[in-house]
Amino acid sequence: MILSKLFGKKTFPRGIHLEEFKDETNAKPTRRLPFAPEIIVPLAQHVGKPAKALVYKGQQVNRGELIAEADGFMSVPIHAPVTGTIKEIGLAKTAQGGKQEAIIITTSLSSGQHIIDSEIHQDYQQMSREELIQAVQNTGVVGLGGAAFPTHVKMQTPEDCSIHTVLVNGCECEPFLTTDHRLMLERIEDLLHGIRISMKCVDAPKAIIGIEDNKMDVLHAIEPLLPDDNSISIKAITTKYPQGAQKMLAYSLLGIEIPSGSRSSEAGLAIFNVATLAKIGALLPKGHGLIERIITITGDSLENPGNYLAPIGTPLRYILQHAGFKGDEAGLILGGPMMGTPIRSLDVPITKGTGGVLVLDERATKRDDILPCIKCSQCLQACPINLNPSELGLLAAKRQYDVMEEQYHLNDCFECGCCSYVCPSNIPLVQYFRIAKTLNRERHRQDG
């Protein structure tokens, strides 16, 4: 039965095949990262309104305690990642540059601080959809694949949409990251609980776990534990970047095309990352909040690369020290090299949306000179959603951002970086597109 799944695997048109660097971490069991002396917890770790602090300077907090409440439906609460004392509530550096409000906690070294006491038991099978969605919001879980979109909002599907399938994204197509790979091997029960919760929330009769065919050990591990009624299945699809993007995943698994400007729910789909659902499956039945996540720490000049269970808010400086960074100079990326965020400060903390910390030495981060476009069309052949990155790049150079949006479907770009990767002229196309979209959003706000 498994052999049949190795033949005829579907994929999406275009995209790129990347060299992978997963062997450094994908076979190592997940380890717990020791608690840092100081934890920085930003109030804005998700799409939507930041959480509102409930604590004050000098207050003692216990691990798992609610320290910031959701500010409306498009927001999520925040829980204390460690037991300790509130040092201050003030501005802290962010990965994007600048500063934002954060709760800074001095970690207590008292015994028993890592224990979360809770007598709450929530039977999700007995809860209504409305109760479940509220319970998901209470966990503080957002999209852990990097998008950080509040998961409970995603589960509140429009009344005019009928969801027939939950797609569970286990592709993890970034070439260095293996956090989802390890999670799917080590936390299968949590994942299956989370999938069932999501199916009830969106009223879907079936779910499909999609993995790339470089993770066949995951298929072998999960398949024997799937329900006999075939309501949950797992399929291996071709390893190609960006296979884990929503439109690509829908096409590869089901042959469904999500049209430009449409949501996945309009196509009858609800799509979630495996880490997101595994966290919901682990936290919701116990009434706990999200306080830690698995991250991949990998790259150059590290003595201890691997996957680590780390408290939300752990500073990068502490992470690199624990991973044994021995280099003199390096480029740091939160996430993967294709869609991650380059950072300059070691005082930036990991957040709910951080899937990895990538260290690249000076040679790997050196950029070649940017040359004029030679009209080679490689970016057109690579773009997974069939845009014209070359023309968009030329329009960006002329600052014709409105034309990019209105005539060349700029907003369909999800910034996968395929075009920049294949460009022989080293044109940072995806960076141009990010700037254009940011300026267009600002223009729309000003226009009212």
Tab-separated table of C-alpha atoms in Angstrom:
chain	number	residue	atom	x	y	z
A	1	MET	CA	0.000	0.000	0.000
A	2	ILE	CA	2.846	2.354	0.837
A	3	LEU	CA	4.644	1.526	-2.405
A	4	SER	CA	1.636	2.695	-4.379
A	5	LYS	CA	2.028	6.126	-2.833
A	6	LEU	CA	5.539	6.418	-4.215
A	7	PHE	CA	4.302	6.420	-7.791
A	8	GLY	CA	2.361	9.103	-9.557
A	9	LYS	CA	2.860	11.754	-6.893
A	10	LYS	CA	1.460	15.055	-8.030
A	11	THR	CA	2.984	18.476	-7.753
A	12	PHE	CA	2.348	22.026	-8.932
A	13	PRO	CA	3.684	23.743	-12.072
A	14	ARG	CA	6.959	25.674	-11.941
A	15	GLY	CA	8.694	26.272	-8.601
A	16	ILE	CA	12.313	25.342	-7.938
A	17	HIS	CA	14.377	22.454	-6.581
A	18	LEU	CA	16.638	23.644	-3.780
A	19	GLU	CA	19.753	22.060	-2.361
A	20	GLU	CA	18.833	20.816	1.100
A	21	PHE	CA	20.756	21.097	4.361
A	22	LYS	CA	18.471	19.120	6.645
A	23	ASP	CA	20.800	16.219	7.523
A	24	GLU	CA	22.462	18.262	10.260
A	25	THR	CA	19.296	18.223	12.385
A	26	ASN	CA	16.522	15.990	11.018
A	27	ALA	CA	17.676	12.764	12.731
A	28	LYS	CA	18.342	14.298	16.161
A	29	PRO	CA	15.622	14.037	18.821
A	30	THR	CA	14.237	17.342	20.051
A	31	ARG	CA	15.984	18.672	23.170
A	32	ARG	CA	14.799	21.238	25.711
A	33	LEU	CA	16.662	24.541	25.694
A	34	PRO	CA	17.556	25.690	29.218
A	35	PHE	CA	15.715	28.773	30.410
A	36	ALA	CA	17.452	32.074	29.696
A	37	PRO	CA	18.065	34.439	32.657
A	38	GLU	CA	15.835	37.018	30.975
A	39	ILE	CA	12.842	36.518	28.681
A	40	ILE	CA	11.505	39.199	26.302
A	41	VAL	CA	7.830	38.691	25.427
A	42	PRO	CA	6.531	41.064	22.708
A	43	LEU	CA	2.843	41.957	22.914
A	44	ALA	CA	2.536	41.859	19.109
A	45	GLN	CA	3.474	38.336	18.036
A	46	HIS	CA	0.621	37.812	15.626
A	47	VAL	CA	-1.342	39.363	12.793
A	48	GLY	CA	-3.971	41.670	14.272
A	49	LYS	CA	-4.151	43.788	17.416
A	50	PRO	CA	-1.402	43.309	20.028
A	51	ALA	CA	-2.342	41.751	23.335
A	52	LYS	CA	-2.938	44.012	26.357
A	53	ALA	CA	-0.620	43.556	29.343
A	54	LEU	CA	-2.257	42.438	32.593
A	55	VAL	CA	0.844	42.544	34.786
A	56	TYR	CA	2.920	45.271	36.436
A	57	LYS	CA	6.580	45.859	37.178
A	58	GLY	CA	7.766	43.797	40.125
A	59	GLN	CA	4.919	41.278	39.922
A	60	GLN	CA	5.715	37.596	40.407
A	61	VAL	CA	4.358	35.342	37.674
A	62	ASN	CA	4.213	31.590	37.265
A	63	ARG	CA	4.970	29.684	34.113
A	64	GLY	CA	1.783	29.375	32.068
A	65	GLU	CA	0.037	32.267	33.814
A	66	LEU	CA	-1.936	34.720	31.664
A	67	ILE	CA	0.104	37.931	31.405
A	68	ALA	CA	-1.628	39.676	28.484
A	69	GLU	CA	-5.204	39.379	27.262
A	70	ALA	CA	-6.526	39.343	23.709
A	71	ASP	CA	-7.668	42.756	22.505
A	72	GLY	CA	-10.752	41.670	20.582
A	73	PHE	CA	-11.417	38.765	18.225
A	74	MET	CA	-8.456	39.527	15.934
A	75	SER	CA	-5.986	39.058	18.772
A	76	VAL	CA	-4.681	36.342	21.091
A	77	PRO	CA	-3.584	36.222	24.735
A	78	ILE	CA	-0.030	35.695	25.947
A	79	HIS	CA	1.084	33.438	28.788
A	80	ALA	CA	4.260	33.582	30.877
A	81	PRO	CA	6.951	31.349	29.336
A	82	VAL	CA	8.819	31.126	32.663
A	83	THR	CA	8.321	31.630	36.367
A	84	GLY	CA	9.891	34.897	37.446
A	85	THR	CA	9.523	38.599	38.153
A	86	ILE	CA	8.279	41.273	35.764
A	87	LYS	CA	11.354	43.422	35.243
A	88	GLU	CA	9.573	45.992	33.119
A	89	ILE	CA	6.980	46.605	30.439
A	90	GLY	CA	8.616	48.710	27.792
A	91	LEU	CA	10.045	48.902	24.311
A	92	ALA	CA	12.221	46.070	22.995
A	93	LYS	CA	13.984	45.460	19.686
A	94	THR	CA	12.168	43.541	16.956
A	95	ALA	CA	13.375	41.357	14.111
A	96	GLN	CA	11.988	43.837	11.588
A	97	GLY	CA	13.966	46.710	13.106
A	98	GLY	CA	12.652	49.354	15.436
A	99	LYS	CA	11.053	48.627	18.787
A	100	GLN	CA	7.706	47.517	20.147
A	101	GLU	CA	6.134	47.032	23.566
A	102	ALA	CA	7.159	43.881	25.397
A	103	ILE	CA	6.976	42.278	28.833
A	104	ILE	CA	10.456	41.507	30.157
A	105	ILE	CA	10.682	38.748	32.776
A	106	THR	CA	13.646	37.935	35.018
A	107	THR	CA	13.622	34.147	35.275
A	108	SER	CA	13.395	32.632	38.755
A	109	LEU	CA	15.833	29.884	39.640
A	110	SER	CA	13.611	28.410	42.370
A	111	SER	CA	12.882	24.713	42.287
A	112	GLY	CA	9.731	23.508	40.554
A	113	GLN	CA	9.458	26.541	38.307
A	114	HIS	CA	9.006	24.448	35.193
A	115	ILE	CA	5.839	22.752	36.443
A	116	ILE	CA	2.495	24.023	35.161
A	117	ASP	CA	-0.293	23.213	37.602
A	118	SER	CA	-3.719	22.836	36.063
A	119	GLU	CA	-6.754	20.757	36.932
A	120	ILE	CA	-8.680	21.903	33.864
A	121	HIS	CA	-9.859	19.191	31.483
A	122	GLN	CA	-11.724	20.190	28.329
A	123	ASP	CA	-13.339	17.400	26.345
A	124	TYR	CA	-13.319	18.859	22.853
A	125	GLN	CA	-15.639	16.120	21.625
A	126	GLN	CA	-18.390	17.465	23.897
A	127	MET	CA	-17.836	21.144	23.055
A	128	SER	CA	-19.767	23.130	20.469
A	129	ARG	CA	-17.968	24.752	17.542
A	130	GLU	CA	-18.324	28.164	19.177
A	131	GLU	CA	-16.889	26.886	22.460
A	132	LEU	CA	-14.021	25.222	20.623
A	133	ILE	CA	-13.106	28.350	18.685
A	134	GLN	CA	-13.095	30.358	21.920
A	135	ALA	CA	-10.944	27.670	23.543
A	136	VAL	CA	-8.499	27.845	20.625
A	137	GLN	CA	-8.225	31.615	21.085
A	138	ASN	CA	-7.606	31.097	24.796
A	139	THR	CA	-4.549	28.951	24.018
A	140	GLY	CA	-2.909	31.888	22.270
A	141	VAL	CA	-1.960	29.683	19.318
A	142	VAL	CA	-1.255	31.372	15.986
A	143	GLY	CA	0.095	29.999	12.721
A	144	LEU	CA	3.385	28.411	13.748
A	145	GLY	CA	4.539	27.945	10.168
A	146	GLY	CA	5.639	31.579	10.130
A	147	ALA	CA	2.498	33.511	9.190
A	148	ALA	CA	1.431	34.003	12.842
A	149	PHE	CA	-2.211	34.485	11.812
A	150	PRO	CA	-4.569	33.843	14.764
A	151	THR	CA	-5.691	30.246	14.362
A	152	HIS	CA	-9.127	30.722	15.902
A	153	VAL	CA	-9.900	33.397	13.279
A	154	LYS	CA	-8.945	30.962	10.543
A	155	MET	CA	-11.286	28.390	12.074
A	156	GLN	CA	-14.212	30.847	12.016
A	157	THR	CA	-15.102	30.038	8.435
A	158	PRO	CA	-17.596	32.270	6.566
A	159	GLU	CA	-21.203	31.128	6.706
A	160	ASP	CA	-21.402	30.959	2.906
A	161	CYS	CA	-18.437	28.545	2.703
A	162	SER	CA	-18.707	24.792	3.207
A	163	ILE	CA	-15.402	23.126	4.115
A	164	HIS	CA	-14.979	19.620	2.734
A	165	THR	CA	-11.291	19.046	3.619
A	166	VAL	CA	-8.752	20.149	6.194
A	167	LEU	CA	-5.286	20.214	4.612
A	168	VAL	CA	-2.459	19.779	7.110
A	169	ASN	CA	0.809	21.219	5.854
A	170	GLY	CA	3.748	19.035	6.825
A	171	CYS	CA	5.881	19.825	3.786
A	172	GLU	CA	8.463	22.069	5.483
A	173	CYS	CA	10.068	22.987	2.171
A	174	GLU	CA	12.582	25.540	3.542
A	175	PRO	CA	15.967	23.862	2.920
A	176	PHE	CA	17.394	24.096	6.474
A	177	LEU	CA	14.374	23.669	8.752
A	178	THR	CA	13.369	20.326	10.291
A	179	THR	CA	11.206	21.326	13.259
A	180	ASP	CA	7.994	20.030	11.642
A	181	HIS	CA	9.757	16.824	10.626
A	182	ARG	CA	10.733	16.042	14.214
A	183	LEU	CA	7.330	17.073	15.537
A	184	MET	CA	5.546	14.676	13.176
A	185	LEU	CA	7.730	11.845	14.465
A	186	GLU	CA	7.634	12.704	18.161
A	187	ARG	CA	4.164	14.198	18.801
A	188	ILE	CA	1.795	12.188	16.635
A	189	GLU	CA	-0.944	11.921	19.278
A	190	ASP	CA	-0.997	15.695	19.784
A	191	LEU	CA	-1.139	16.213	16.024
A	192	LEU	CA	-4.070	13.846	15.555
A	193	HIS	CA	-5.956	15.501	18.443
A	194	GLY	CA	-5.331	18.900	16.853
A	195	ILE	CA	-6.540	17.679	13.461
A	196	ARG	CA	-9.776	16.369	14.969
A	197	ILE	CA	-10.325	19.676	16.773
A	198	SER	CA	-9.809	21.596	13.529
A	199	MET	CA	-12.197	19.290	11.662
A	200	LYS	CA	-14.905	19.945	14.245
A	201	CYS	CA	-14.270	23.698	14.222
A	202	VAL	CA	-14.714	23.972	10.442
A	203	ASP	CA	-17.211	21.089	10.182
A	204	ALA	CA	-15.070	19.139	7.704
A	205	PRO	CA	-15.597	15.391	7.195
A	206	LYS	CA	-12.001	14.611	6.254
A	207	ALA	CA	-8.408	15.767	6.615
A	208	ILE	CA	-5.257	15.094	4.621
A	209	ILE	CA	-1.720	15.443	5.981
A	210	GLY	CA	0.594	16.461	3.142
A	211	ILE	CA	4.321	15.734	3.417
A	212	GLU	CA	7.144	15.972	0.915
A	213	ASP	CA	8.661	12.679	-0.194
A	214	ASN	CA	11.905	13.432	1.631
A	215	LYS	CA	10.050	12.576	4.875
A	216	MET	CA	8.857	9.046	4.197
A	217	ASP	CA	9.772	8.072	7.775
A	218	VAL	CA	6.920	10.355	8.853
A	219	LEU	CA	4.465	8.490	6.623
A	220	HIS	CA	5.619	5.155	8.077
A	221	ALA	CA	5.218	6.500	11.624
A	222	ILE	CA	1.807	8.140	11.244
A	223	GLU	CA	-0.042	5.816	8.870
A	224	PRO	CA	-0.532	2.928	11.362
A	225	LEU	CA	-2.133	5.353	13.858
A	226	LEU	CA	-4.714	6.840	11.481
A	227	PRO	CA	-8.422	6.110	12.084
A	228	ASP	CA	-9.986	3.151	10.303
A	229	ASP	CA	-12.751	5.301	8.813
A	230	ASN	CA	-10.225	7.090	6.539
A	231	SER	CA	-11.364	10.472	7.846
A	232	ILE	CA	-7.693	11.383	8.262
A	233	SER	CA	-5.113	10.319	5.665
A	234	ILE	CA	-1.511	11.129	4.808
A	235	LYS	CA	-0.042	11.625	1.350
A	236	ALA	CA	3.502	12.136	0.114
A	237	ILE	CA	3.999	14.691	-2.650
A	238	THR	CA	7.050	15.736	-4.643
A	239	THR	CA	9.809	17.582	-2.811
A	240	LYS	CA	9.880	21.000	-4.433
A	241	TYR	CA	9.858	24.583	-3.236
A	242	PRO	CA	7.402	26.140	-2.264
A	243	GLN	CA	5.315	22.990	-1.904
A	244	GLY	CA	3.983	24.086	1.496
A	245	ALA	CA	2.328	27.281	0.224
A	246	GLN	CA	-1.475	27.095	0.421
A	247	LYS	CA	-2.188	27.253	-3.304
A	248	MET	CA	0.585	24.788	-4.113
A	249	LEU	CA	-0.517	22.337	-1.423
A	250	ALA	CA	-4.148	22.423	-2.570
A	251	TYR	CA	-3.160	21.779	-6.168
A	252	SER	CA	-0.643	19.035	-5.377
A	253	LEU	CA	-2.895	17.085	-2.998
A	254	LEU	CA	-6.313	17.576	-4.585
A	255	GLY	CA	-5.807	19.226	-7.977
A	256	ILE	CA	-7.778	22.243	-6.722
A	257	GLU	CA	-6.805	25.687	-7.992
A	258	ILE	CA	-7.516	28.573	-5.620
A	259	PRO	CA	-8.257	31.532	-7.942
A	260	SER	CA	-6.558	34.897	-7.676
A	261	GLY	CA	-8.114	36.980	-4.924
A	262	SER	CA	-9.957	34.009	-3.406
A	263	ARG	CA	-9.562	32.469	0.023
A	264	SER	CA	-8.950	28.767	0.560
A	265	SER	CA	-12.314	28.541	2.339
A	266	GLU	CA	-14.059	29.540	-0.894
A	267	ALA	CA	-12.567	26.397	-2.429
A	268	GLY	CA	-13.877	24.291	0.460
A	269	LEU	CA	-10.512	24.011	2.192
A	270	ALA	CA	-9.121	24.881	5.611
A	271	ILE	CA	-5.315	24.771	5.656
A	272	PHE	CA	-3.156	24.605	8.791
A	273	ASN	CA	0.483	23.908	9.612
A	274	VAL	CA	1.267	20.658	11.475
A	275	ALA	CA	2.963	22.514	14.349
A	276	THR	CA	-0.103	24.722	14.802
A	277	LEU	CA	-2.495	21.790	15.097
A	278	ALA	CA	-0.126	19.742	17.271
A	279	LYS	CA	0.058	22.636	19.753
A	280	ILE	CA	-3.725	22.965	19.824
A	281	GLY	CA	-4.003	19.221	20.355
A	282	ALA	CA	-1.594	19.389	23.286
A	283	LEU	CA	-2.816	22.593	24.948
A	284	LEU	CA	-6.580	22.855	24.476
A	285	PRO	CA	-7.655	19.708	26.392
A	286	LYS	CA	-5.662	20.910	29.426
A	287	GLY	CA	-6.666	24.557	29.169
A	288	HIS	CA	-3.016	25.607	28.813
A	289	GLY	CA	-1.547	28.511	26.836
A	290	LEU	CA	1.268	28.588	24.279
A	291	ILE	CA	4.538	29.276	26.118
A	292	GLU	CA	7.134	27.367	24.090
A	293	ARG	CA	7.728	25.936	20.649
A	294	ILE	CA	10.197	23.769	18.757
A	295	ILE	CA	12.767	25.672	16.688
A	296	THR	CA	15.553	24.491	14.398
A	297	ILE	CA	18.947	25.962	15.298
A	298	THR	CA	21.341	25.266	12.448
A	299	GLY	CA	23.899	26.676	10.039
A	300	ASP	CA	27.595	27.488	10.173
A	301	SER	CA	30.041	27.463	13.107
A	302	LEU	CA	27.645	25.765	15.554
A	303	GLU	CA	28.807	23.008	17.889
A	304	ASN	CA	25.297	21.876	18.872
A	305	PRO	CA	22.857	22.288	15.968
A	306	GLY	CA	19.493	20.629	16.364
A	307	ASN	CA	15.844	21.073	17.207
A	308	TYR	CA	15.111	22.605	20.582
A	309	LEU	CA	11.983	23.171	22.637
A	310	ALA	CA	12.482	26.814	23.609
A	311	PRO	CA	10.419	29.265	25.693
A	312	ILE	CA	8.787	32.027	23.658
A	313	GLY	CA	10.834	35.190	24.239
A	314	THR	CA	14.268	33.563	24.513
A	315	PRO	CA	16.874	36.060	23.202
A	316	LEU	CA	19.014	35.036	20.237
A	317	ARG	CA	22.189	35.793	22.164
A	318	TYR	CA	21.343	33.042	24.641
A	319	ILE	CA	20.285	30.632	21.892
A	320	LEU	CA	23.571	31.023	20.023
A	321	GLN	CA	25.575	30.605	23.220
A	322	HIS	CA	23.782	27.358	24.001
A	323	ALA	CA	24.181	26.103	20.433
A	324	GLY	CA	27.908	26.704	20.695
A	325	PHE	CA	28.397	29.398	18.076
A	326	LYS	CA	32.151	29.787	17.537
A	327	GLY	CA	32.283	32.086	14.529
A	328	ASP	CA	33.483	35.659	14.519
A	329	GLU	CA	30.916	37.073	12.108
A	330	ALA	CA	27.708	35.704	10.679
A	331	GLY	CA	24.411	36.518	9.075
A	332	LEU	CA	21.415	35.591	11.205
A	333	ILE	CA	17.984	34.710	9.859
A	334	LEU	CA	14.834	34.005	11.834
A	335	GLY	CA	13.187	31.225	9.837
A	336	GLY	CA	14.613	29.812	6.613
A	337	PRO	CA	16.768	31.430	3.918
A	338	MET	CA	13.917	31.773	1.420
A	339	MET	CA	11.225	33.512	3.475
A	340	GLY	CA	12.924	34.227	6.781
A	341	THR	CA	13.798	37.601	8.310
A	342	PRO	CA	17.471	38.713	8.400
A	343	ILE	CA	18.320	40.331	11.718
A	344	ARG	CA	21.163	42.439	13.074
A	345	SER	CA	20.651	42.382	16.841
A	346	LEU	CA	21.265	39.449	19.176
A	347	ASP	CA	18.841	40.990	21.661
A	348	VAL	CA	15.857	40.050	19.489
A	349	PRO	CA	13.741	37.235	21.008
A	350	ILE	CA	12.107	34.307	19.281
A	351	THR	CA	8.333	34.686	18.984
A	352	LYS	CA	5.387	32.385	18.340
A	353	GLY	CA	6.035	32.528	14.596
A	354	THR	CA	9.757	31.672	14.765
A	355	GLY	CA	10.437	28.253	13.271
A	356	GLY	CA	14.208	28.430	13.160
A	357	VAL	CA	17.391	30.325	13.778
A	358	LEU	CA	19.773	30.078	10.829
A	359	VAL	CA	23.428	31.108	11.071
A	360	LEU	CA	25.235	31.751	7.786
A	361	ASP	CA	28.905	32.667	7.595
A	362	GLU	CA	30.243	35.696	5.721
A	363	ARG	CA	30.752	33.811	2.455
A	364	ALA	CA	27.160	32.534	2.416
A	365	THR	CA	25.679	35.964	3.025
A	366	LYS	CA	27.872	37.922	0.625
A	367	ARG	CA	25.801	39.501	-2.154
A	368	ASP	CA	26.990	39.857	-5.727
A	369	ASP	CA	26.532	43.077	-7.644
A	370	ILE	CA	23.042	43.786	-8.969
A	371	LEU	CA	23.061	43.830	-12.777
A	372	PRO	CA	20.403	44.910	-15.310
A	373	CYS	CA	17.643	42.467	-16.223
A	374	ILE	CA	18.678	40.420	-19.282
A	375	LYS	CA	15.139	39.221	-20.129
A	376	CYS	CA	16.102	35.580	-19.648
A	377	SER	CA	12.608	34.650	-18.323
A	378	GLN	CA	13.982	32.354	-15.614
A	379	CYS	CA	11.878	34.158	-13.014
A	380	LEU	CA	8.731	33.576	-15.071
A	381	GLN	CA	9.516	29.872	-15.294
A	382	ALA	CA	10.090	29.682	-11.533
A	383	CYS	CA	7.139	31.706	-10.230
A	384	PRO	CA	4.675	29.169	-8.775
A	385	ILE	CA	1.658	31.446	-9.285
A	386	ASN	CA	2.538	32.453	-12.838
A	387	LEU	CA	3.302	36.134	-12.277
A	388	ASN	CA	5.782	38.160	-14.350
A	389	PRO	CA	8.493	39.028	-11.801
A	390	SER	CA	10.701	40.616	-14.473
A	391	GLU	CA	8.056	43.150	-15.482
A	392	LEU	CA	7.121	43.739	-11.853
A	393	GLY	CA	10.766	44.445	-11.074
A	394	LEU	CA	11.037	46.969	-13.890
A	395	LEU	CA	7.873	48.696	-12.696
A	396	ALA	CA	9.237	48.774	-9.143
A	397	ALA	CA	12.363	50.514	-10.412
A	398	LYS	CA	10.073	53.175	-11.917
A	399	ARG	CA	8.048	53.307	-8.665
A	400	GLN	CA	4.873	52.446	-10.516
A	401	TYR	CA	3.503	50.568	-7.534
A	402	ASP	CA	-0.127	51.167	-8.415
A	403	VAL	CA	0.371	49.600	-11.845
A	404	MET	CA	2.059	46.594	-10.208
A	405	GLU	CA	-0.996	46.068	-8.059
A	406	GLU	CA	-3.777	46.845	-10.504
A	407	GLN	CA	-2.437	45.329	-13.743
A	408	TYR	CA	0.182	42.748	-12.706
A	409	HIS	CA	-1.449	41.085	-9.662
A	410	LEU	CA	1.234	42.124	-7.172
A	411	ASN	CA	-0.911	41.118	-4.198
A	412	ASP	CA	-0.986	37.500	-5.383
A	413	CYS	CA	2.752	37.311	-4.665
A	414	PHE	CA	3.326	35.552	-1.328
A	415	GLU	CA	7.044	36.415	-1.332
A	416	CYS	CA	8.425	32.886	-1.675
A	417	GLY	CA	11.664	34.204	-3.196
A	418	CYS	CA	11.838	31.831	-6.184
A	419	CYS	CA	12.353	34.751	-8.590
A	420	SER	CA	15.240	36.242	-6.617
A	421	TYR	CA	16.841	32.813	-6.237
A	422	VAL	CA	17.021	32.071	-9.966
A	423	CYS	CA	17.827	35.598	-11.203
A	424	PRO	CA	21.279	35.592	-12.889
A	425	SER	CA	21.445	39.376	-12.491
A	426	ASN	CA	21.109	39.098	-8.688
A	427	ILE	CA	18.101	41.435	-8.668
A	428	PRO	CA	16.425	41.301	-5.217
A	429	LEU	CA	12.976	41.042	-6.766
A	430	VAL	CA	11.100	39.823	-3.716
A	431	GLN	CA	12.478	42.716	-1.641
A	432	TYR	CA	11.199	45.140	-4.277
A	433	PHE	CA	7.770	43.521	-4.117
A	434	ARG	CA	7.633	43.765	-0.315
A	435	ILE	CA	8.417	47.466	-0.496
A	436	ALA	CA	5.798	47.990	-3.192
A	437	LYS	CA	3.084	46.222	-1.194
A	438	THR	CA	3.956	48.164	1.953
A	439	LEU	CA	3.751	51.493	0.119
A	440	ASN	CA	0.490	50.504	-1.555
A	441	ARG	CA	-1.057	49.637	1.806
A	442	GLU	CA	0.015	53.011	3.168
A	443	ARG	CA	-1.458	54.765	0.114
A	444	HIS	CA	-4.779	52.943	0.587
A	445	ARG	CA	-4.901	53.981	4.249
A	446	GLN	CA	-4.320	57.596	3.334
A	447	ASP	CA	-6.999	57.449	0.644
A	448	GLY	CA	-9.414	56.203	3.277
